[in-house]
PDB file of C-alpha atoms in Angstrom:
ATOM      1  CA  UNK A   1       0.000   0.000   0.000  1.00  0.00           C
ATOM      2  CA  UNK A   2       1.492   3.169  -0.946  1.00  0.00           C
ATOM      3  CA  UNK A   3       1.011   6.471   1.231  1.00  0.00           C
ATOM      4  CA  UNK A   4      -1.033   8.220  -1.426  1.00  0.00           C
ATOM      5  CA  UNK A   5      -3.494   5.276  -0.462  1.00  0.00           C
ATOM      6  CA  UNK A   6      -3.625   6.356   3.107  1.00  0.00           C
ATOM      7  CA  UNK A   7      -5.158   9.931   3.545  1.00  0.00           C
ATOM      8  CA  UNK A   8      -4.277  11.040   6.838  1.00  0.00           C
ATOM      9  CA  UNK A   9      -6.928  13.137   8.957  1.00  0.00           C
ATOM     10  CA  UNK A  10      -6.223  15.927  11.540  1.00  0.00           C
ATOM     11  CA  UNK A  11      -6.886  13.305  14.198  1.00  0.00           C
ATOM     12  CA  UNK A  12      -3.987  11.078  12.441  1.00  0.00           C
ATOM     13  CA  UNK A  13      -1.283  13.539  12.935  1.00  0.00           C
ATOM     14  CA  UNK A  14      -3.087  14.502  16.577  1.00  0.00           C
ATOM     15  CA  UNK A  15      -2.985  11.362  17.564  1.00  0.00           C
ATOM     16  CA  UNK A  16       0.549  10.894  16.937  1.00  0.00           C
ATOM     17  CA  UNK A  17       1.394  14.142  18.111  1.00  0.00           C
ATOM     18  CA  UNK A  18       0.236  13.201  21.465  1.00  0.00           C
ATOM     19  CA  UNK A  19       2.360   9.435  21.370  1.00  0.00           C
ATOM     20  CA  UNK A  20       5.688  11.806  21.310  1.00  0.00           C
ATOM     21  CA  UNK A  21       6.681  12.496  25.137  1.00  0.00           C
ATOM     22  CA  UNK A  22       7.857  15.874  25.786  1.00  0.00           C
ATOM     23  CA  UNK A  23       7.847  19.771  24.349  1.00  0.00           C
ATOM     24  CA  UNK A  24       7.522  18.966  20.667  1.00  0.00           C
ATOM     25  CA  UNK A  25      10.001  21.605  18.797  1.00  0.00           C
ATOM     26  CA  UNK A  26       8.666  20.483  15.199  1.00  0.00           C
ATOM     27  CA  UNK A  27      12.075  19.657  13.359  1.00  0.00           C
ATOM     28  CA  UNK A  28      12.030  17.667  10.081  1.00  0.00           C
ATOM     29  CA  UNK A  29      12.814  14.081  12.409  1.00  0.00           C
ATOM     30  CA  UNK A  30       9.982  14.976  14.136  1.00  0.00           C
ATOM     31  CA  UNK A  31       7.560  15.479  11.474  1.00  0.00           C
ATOM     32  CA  UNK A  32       9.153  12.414  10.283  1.00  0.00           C
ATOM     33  CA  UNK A  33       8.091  10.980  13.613  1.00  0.00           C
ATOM     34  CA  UNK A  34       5.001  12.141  13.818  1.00  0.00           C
ATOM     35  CA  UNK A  35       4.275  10.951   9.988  1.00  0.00           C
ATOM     36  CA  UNK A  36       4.960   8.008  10.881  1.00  0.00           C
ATOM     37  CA  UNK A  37       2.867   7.304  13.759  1.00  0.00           C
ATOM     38  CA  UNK A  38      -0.063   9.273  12.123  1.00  0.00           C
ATOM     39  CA  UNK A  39       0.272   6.869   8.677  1.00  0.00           C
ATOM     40  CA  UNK A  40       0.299   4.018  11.438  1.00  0.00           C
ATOM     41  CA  UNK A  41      -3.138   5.127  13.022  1.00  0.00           C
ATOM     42  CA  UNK A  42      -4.634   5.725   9.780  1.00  0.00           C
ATOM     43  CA  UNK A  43      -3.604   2.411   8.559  1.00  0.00           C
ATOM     44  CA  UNK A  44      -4.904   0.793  11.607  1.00  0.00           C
ATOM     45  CA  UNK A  45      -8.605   2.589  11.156  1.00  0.00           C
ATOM     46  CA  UNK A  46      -8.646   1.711   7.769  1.00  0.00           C
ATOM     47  CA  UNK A  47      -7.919  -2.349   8.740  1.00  0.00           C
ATOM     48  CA  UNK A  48     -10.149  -2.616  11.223  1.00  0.00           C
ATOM     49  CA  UNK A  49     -12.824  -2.527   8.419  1.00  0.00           C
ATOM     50  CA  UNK A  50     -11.255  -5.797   7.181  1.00  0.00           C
ATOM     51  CA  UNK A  51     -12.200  -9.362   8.491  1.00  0.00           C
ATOM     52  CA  UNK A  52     -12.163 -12.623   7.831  1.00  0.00           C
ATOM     53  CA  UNK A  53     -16.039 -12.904   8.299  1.00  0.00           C
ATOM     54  CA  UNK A  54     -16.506 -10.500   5.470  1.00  0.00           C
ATOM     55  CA  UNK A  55     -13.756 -12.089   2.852  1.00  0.00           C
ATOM     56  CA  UNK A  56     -14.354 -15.316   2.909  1.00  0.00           C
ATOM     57  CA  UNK A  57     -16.156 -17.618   0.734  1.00  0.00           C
ATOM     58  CA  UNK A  58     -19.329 -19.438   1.630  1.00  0.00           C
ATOM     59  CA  UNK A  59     -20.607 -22.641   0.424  1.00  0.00           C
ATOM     60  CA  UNK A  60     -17.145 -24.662  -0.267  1.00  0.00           C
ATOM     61  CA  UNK A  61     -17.853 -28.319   0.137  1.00  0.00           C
ATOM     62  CA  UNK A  62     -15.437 -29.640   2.467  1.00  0.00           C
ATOM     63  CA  UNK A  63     -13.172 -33.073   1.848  1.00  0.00           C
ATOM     64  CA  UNK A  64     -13.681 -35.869   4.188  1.00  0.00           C
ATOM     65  CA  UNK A  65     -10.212 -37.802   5.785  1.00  0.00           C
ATOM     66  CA  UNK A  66     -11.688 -41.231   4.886  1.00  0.00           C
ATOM     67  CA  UNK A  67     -12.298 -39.816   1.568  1.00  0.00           C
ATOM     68  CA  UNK A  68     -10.196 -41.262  -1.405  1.00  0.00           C
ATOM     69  CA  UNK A  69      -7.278 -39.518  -3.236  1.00  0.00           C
ATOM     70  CA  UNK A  70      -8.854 -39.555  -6.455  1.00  0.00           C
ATOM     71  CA  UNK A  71     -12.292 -38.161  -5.414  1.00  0.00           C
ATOM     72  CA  UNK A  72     -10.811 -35.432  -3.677  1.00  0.00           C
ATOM     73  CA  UNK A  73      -8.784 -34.469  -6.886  1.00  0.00           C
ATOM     74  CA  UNK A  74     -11.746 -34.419  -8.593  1.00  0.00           C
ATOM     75  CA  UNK A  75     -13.775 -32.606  -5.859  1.00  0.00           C
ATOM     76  CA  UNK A  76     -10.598 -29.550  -6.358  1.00  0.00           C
ATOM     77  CA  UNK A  77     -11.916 -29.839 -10.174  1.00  0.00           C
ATOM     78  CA  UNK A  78     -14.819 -29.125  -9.521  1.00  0.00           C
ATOM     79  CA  UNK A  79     -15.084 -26.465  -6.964  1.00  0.00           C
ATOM     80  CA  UNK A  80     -12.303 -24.838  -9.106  1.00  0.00           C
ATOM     81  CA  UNK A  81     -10.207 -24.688  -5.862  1.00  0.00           C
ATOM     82  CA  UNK A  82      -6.382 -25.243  -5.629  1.00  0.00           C
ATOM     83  CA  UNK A  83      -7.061 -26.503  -1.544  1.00  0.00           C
ATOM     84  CA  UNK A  84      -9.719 -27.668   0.048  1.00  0.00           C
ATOM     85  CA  UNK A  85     -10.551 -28.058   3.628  1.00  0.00           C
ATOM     86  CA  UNK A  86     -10.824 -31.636   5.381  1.00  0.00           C
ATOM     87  CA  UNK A  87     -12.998 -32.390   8.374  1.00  0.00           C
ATOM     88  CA  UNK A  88     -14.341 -34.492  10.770  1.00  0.00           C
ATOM     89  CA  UNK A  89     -17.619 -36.076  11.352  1.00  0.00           C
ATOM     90  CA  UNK A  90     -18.326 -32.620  13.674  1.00  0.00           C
ATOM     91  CA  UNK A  91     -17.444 -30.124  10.862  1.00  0.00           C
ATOM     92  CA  UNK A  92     -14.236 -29.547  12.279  1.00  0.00           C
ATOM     93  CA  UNK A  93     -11.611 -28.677   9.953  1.00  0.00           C
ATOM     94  CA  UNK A  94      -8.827 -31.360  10.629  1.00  0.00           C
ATOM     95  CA  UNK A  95      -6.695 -30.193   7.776  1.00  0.00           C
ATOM     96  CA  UNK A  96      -6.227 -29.107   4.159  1.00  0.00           C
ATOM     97  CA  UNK A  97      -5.637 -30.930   0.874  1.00  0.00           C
ATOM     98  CA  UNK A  98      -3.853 -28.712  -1.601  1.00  0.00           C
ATOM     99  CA  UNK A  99      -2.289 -29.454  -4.813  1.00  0.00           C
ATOM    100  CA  UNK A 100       1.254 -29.578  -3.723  1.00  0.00           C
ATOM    101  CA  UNK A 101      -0.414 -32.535  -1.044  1.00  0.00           C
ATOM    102  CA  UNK A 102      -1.416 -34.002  -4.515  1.00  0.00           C
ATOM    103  CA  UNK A 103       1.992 -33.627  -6.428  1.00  0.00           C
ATOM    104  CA  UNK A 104       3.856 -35.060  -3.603  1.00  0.00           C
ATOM    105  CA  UNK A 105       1.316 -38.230  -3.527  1.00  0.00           C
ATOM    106  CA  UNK A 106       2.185 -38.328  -6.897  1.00  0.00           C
ATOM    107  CA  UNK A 107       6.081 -38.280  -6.048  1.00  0.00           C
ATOM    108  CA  UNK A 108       6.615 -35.491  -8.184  1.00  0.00           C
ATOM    109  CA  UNK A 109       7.401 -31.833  -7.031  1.00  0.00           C
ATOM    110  CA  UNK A 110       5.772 -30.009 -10.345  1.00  0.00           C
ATOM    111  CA  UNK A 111       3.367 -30.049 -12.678  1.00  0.00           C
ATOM    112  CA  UNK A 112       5.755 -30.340 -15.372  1.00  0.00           C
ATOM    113  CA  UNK A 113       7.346 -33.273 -13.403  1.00  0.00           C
ATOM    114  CA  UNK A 114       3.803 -34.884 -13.576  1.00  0.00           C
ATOM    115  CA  UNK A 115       3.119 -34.490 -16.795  1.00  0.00           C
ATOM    116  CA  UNK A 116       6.586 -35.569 -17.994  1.00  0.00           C
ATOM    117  CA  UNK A 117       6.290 -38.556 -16.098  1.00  0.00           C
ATOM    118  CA  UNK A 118       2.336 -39.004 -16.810  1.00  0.00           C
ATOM    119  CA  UNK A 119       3.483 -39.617 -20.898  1.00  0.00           C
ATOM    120  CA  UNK A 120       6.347 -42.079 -19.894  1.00  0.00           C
ATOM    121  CA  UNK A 121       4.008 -44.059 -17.013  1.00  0.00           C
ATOM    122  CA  UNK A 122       0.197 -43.428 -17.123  1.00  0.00           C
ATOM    123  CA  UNK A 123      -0.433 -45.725 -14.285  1.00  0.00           C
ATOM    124  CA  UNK A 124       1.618 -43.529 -12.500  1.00  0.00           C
ATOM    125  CA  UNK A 125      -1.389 -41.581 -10.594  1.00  0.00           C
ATOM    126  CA  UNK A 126      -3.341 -45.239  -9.509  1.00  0.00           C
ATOM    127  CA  UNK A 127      -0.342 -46.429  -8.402  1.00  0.00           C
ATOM    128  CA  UNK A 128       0.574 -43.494  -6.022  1.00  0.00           C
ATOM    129  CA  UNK A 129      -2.883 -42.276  -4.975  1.00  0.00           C
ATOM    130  CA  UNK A 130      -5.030 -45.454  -6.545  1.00  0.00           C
ATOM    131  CA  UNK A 131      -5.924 -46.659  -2.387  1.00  0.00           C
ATOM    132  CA  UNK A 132      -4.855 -43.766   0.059  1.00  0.00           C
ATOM    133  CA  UNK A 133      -7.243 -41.623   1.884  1.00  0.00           C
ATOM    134  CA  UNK A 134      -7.131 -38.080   1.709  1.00  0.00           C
ATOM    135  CA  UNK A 135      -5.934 -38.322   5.589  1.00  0.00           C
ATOM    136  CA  UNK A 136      -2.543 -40.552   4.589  1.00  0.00           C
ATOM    137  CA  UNK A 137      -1.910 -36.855   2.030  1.00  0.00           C
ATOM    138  CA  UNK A 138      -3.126 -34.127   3.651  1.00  0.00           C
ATOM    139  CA  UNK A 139      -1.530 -31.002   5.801  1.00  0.00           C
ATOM    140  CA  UNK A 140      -2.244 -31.120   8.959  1.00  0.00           C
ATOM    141  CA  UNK A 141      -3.033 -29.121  11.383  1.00  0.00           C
ATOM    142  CA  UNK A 142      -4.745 -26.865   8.636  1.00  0.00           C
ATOM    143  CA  UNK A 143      -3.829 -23.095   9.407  1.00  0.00           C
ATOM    144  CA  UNK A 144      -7.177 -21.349  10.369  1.00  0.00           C
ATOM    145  CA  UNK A 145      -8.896 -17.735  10.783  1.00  0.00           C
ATOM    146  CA  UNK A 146     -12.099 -17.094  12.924  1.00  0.00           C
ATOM    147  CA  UNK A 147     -14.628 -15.066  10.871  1.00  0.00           C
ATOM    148  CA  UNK A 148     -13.843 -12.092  13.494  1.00  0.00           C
ATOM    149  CA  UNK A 149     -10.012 -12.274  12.850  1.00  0.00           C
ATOM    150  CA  UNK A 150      -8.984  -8.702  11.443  1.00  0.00           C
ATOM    151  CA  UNK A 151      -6.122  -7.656   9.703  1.00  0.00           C
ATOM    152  CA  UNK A 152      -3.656  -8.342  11.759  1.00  0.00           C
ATOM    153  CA  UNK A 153      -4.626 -12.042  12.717  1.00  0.00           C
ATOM    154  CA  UNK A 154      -5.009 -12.772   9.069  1.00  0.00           C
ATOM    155  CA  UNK A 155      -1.539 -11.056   8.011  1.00  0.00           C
ATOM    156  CA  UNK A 156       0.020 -13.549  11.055  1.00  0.00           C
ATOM    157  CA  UNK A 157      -2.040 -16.469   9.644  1.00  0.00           C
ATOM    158  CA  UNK A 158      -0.973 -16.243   6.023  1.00  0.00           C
ATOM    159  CA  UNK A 159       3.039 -16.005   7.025  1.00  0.00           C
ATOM    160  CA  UNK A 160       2.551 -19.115   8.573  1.00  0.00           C
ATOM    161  CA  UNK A 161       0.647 -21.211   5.948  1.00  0.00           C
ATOM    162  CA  UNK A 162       2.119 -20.951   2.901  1.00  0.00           C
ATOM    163  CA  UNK A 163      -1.014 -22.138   0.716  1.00  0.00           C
ATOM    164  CA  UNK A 164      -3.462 -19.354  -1.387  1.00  0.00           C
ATOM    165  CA  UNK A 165      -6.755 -19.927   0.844  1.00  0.00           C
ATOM    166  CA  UNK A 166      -7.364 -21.053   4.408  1.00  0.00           C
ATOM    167  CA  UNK A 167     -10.106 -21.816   6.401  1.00  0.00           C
ATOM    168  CA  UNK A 168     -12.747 -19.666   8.114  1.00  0.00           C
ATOM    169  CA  UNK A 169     -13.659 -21.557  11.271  1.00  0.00           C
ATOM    170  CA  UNK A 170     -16.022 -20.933  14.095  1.00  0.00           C
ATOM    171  CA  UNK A 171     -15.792 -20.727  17.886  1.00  0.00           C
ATOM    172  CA  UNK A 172     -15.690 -24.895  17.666  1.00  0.00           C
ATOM    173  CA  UNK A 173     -13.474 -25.060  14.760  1.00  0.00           C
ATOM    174  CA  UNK A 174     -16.286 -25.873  12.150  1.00  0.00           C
ATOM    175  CA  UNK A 175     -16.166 -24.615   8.822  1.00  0.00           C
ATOM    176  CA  UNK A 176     -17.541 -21.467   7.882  1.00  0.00           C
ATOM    177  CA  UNK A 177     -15.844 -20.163   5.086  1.00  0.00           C
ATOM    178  CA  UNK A 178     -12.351 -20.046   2.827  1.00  0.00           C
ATOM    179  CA  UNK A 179     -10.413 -17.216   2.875  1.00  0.00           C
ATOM    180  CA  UNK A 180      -8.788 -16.733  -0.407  1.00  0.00           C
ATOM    181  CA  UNK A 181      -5.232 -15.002  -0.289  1.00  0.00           C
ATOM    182  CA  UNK A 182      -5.830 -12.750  -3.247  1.00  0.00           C
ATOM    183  CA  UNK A 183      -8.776 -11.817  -1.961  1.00  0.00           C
ATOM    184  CA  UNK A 184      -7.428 -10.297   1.254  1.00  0.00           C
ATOM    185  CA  UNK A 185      -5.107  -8.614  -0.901  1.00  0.00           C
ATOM    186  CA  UNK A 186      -7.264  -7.190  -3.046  1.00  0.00           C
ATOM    187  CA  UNK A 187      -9.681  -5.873  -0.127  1.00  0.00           C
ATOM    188  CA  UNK A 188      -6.281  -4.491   1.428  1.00  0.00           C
ATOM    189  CA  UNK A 189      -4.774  -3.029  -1.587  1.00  0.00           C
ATOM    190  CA  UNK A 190      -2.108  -4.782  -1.671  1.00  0.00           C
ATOM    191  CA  UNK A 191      -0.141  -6.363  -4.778  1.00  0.00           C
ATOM    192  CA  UNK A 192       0.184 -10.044  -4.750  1.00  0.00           C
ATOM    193  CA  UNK A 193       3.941 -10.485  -5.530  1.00  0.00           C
ATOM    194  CA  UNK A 194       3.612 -14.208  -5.458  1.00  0.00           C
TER     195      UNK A 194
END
């Protein structure tokens, strides 16, 4: 986000004003101070507007552990999803299947790799994923967000899961939602650089 993107309001530079201690003698490092603390508050304000509640998607149809490789796959086809969340007979999300989880079933680490070896060995795929459950290939714990989690929680949540969506959960850990990465970005005007 750049700083034209950030207006700052009287109460911004107020606000900061009143974070220096002491007799403020305004010198160019302390407006550079104060800048920076006001940019900080406005920042904040405008975050605080953003939640995982109000990005994420509705009406994803989880994976099930006991579920096979295969259907799962397909069930990423279809819901036109890169991950999906897995969970329990309670809703709880248990983890998340996402396509690397898939590529390393597959004992390859690219798409390229796959297809490469997909030419040379067809039966490739039933031999690697042709009886294991979704559990046996998924990440787990799955890296969540409540629907309440702001800007900050989310920010934290994303550096630790290195996937493009995560899962909304509840007080109880049930599904709600999937928060997609770009998404977030977008709502927070930020460039995705991945």
């Amino acid at each position: 986000m750049s700083a034209q993107e950030t207006e700052l309001t009287d109460e911004d530079v107020l606000d900061a004003m009143r974070r220096i201690p002491g007799y403020l003698d305004i010198s160019t490092e302390d407006f550079r101070a104060i800048y920076q603390l006001a940019r900080a508050h406005a920042s904040e304000r405008l975050f605080q507007q953003v939640s995982a509640g109000a990005l994420m998607r509705i009406g994803v149809a989880p994976l099930r552990s006991e579920m096979p490789v295969g259907e799962a796959a397909r069930a990423l086809v279809m819901q036109d999803c890169k991950s999906l969340p897995v969970v329990d007979d309670a809703g709880q999300v248990v983890g998340i299947l996402t396509e690397t989880d898939l590529l390393r079933c597959l004992g390859v680490g690219s798409y390229l790799e796959l297809l490469f070896d997909a030419v040379e060995h067809i039966p490739v795929i039933e031999e690697h994923c042709g009886q294991r459950s979704v559990t046996e290939v998924m990440t787990a714990p799955a890296i969540t967000v409540r629907e309440q989690d702001g800007f900050t929680a989310m920010m934290r949540a994303f550096r630790r899961h290195p996937g493009r969506t995560m899962p909304v959960v509840d007080a109880a850990g049930r599904l709600r939602g999937m928060l997609l990465r770009k998404d977030f970005l977008h709502a927070c005007h930020i460039e995705d650089g991945a």
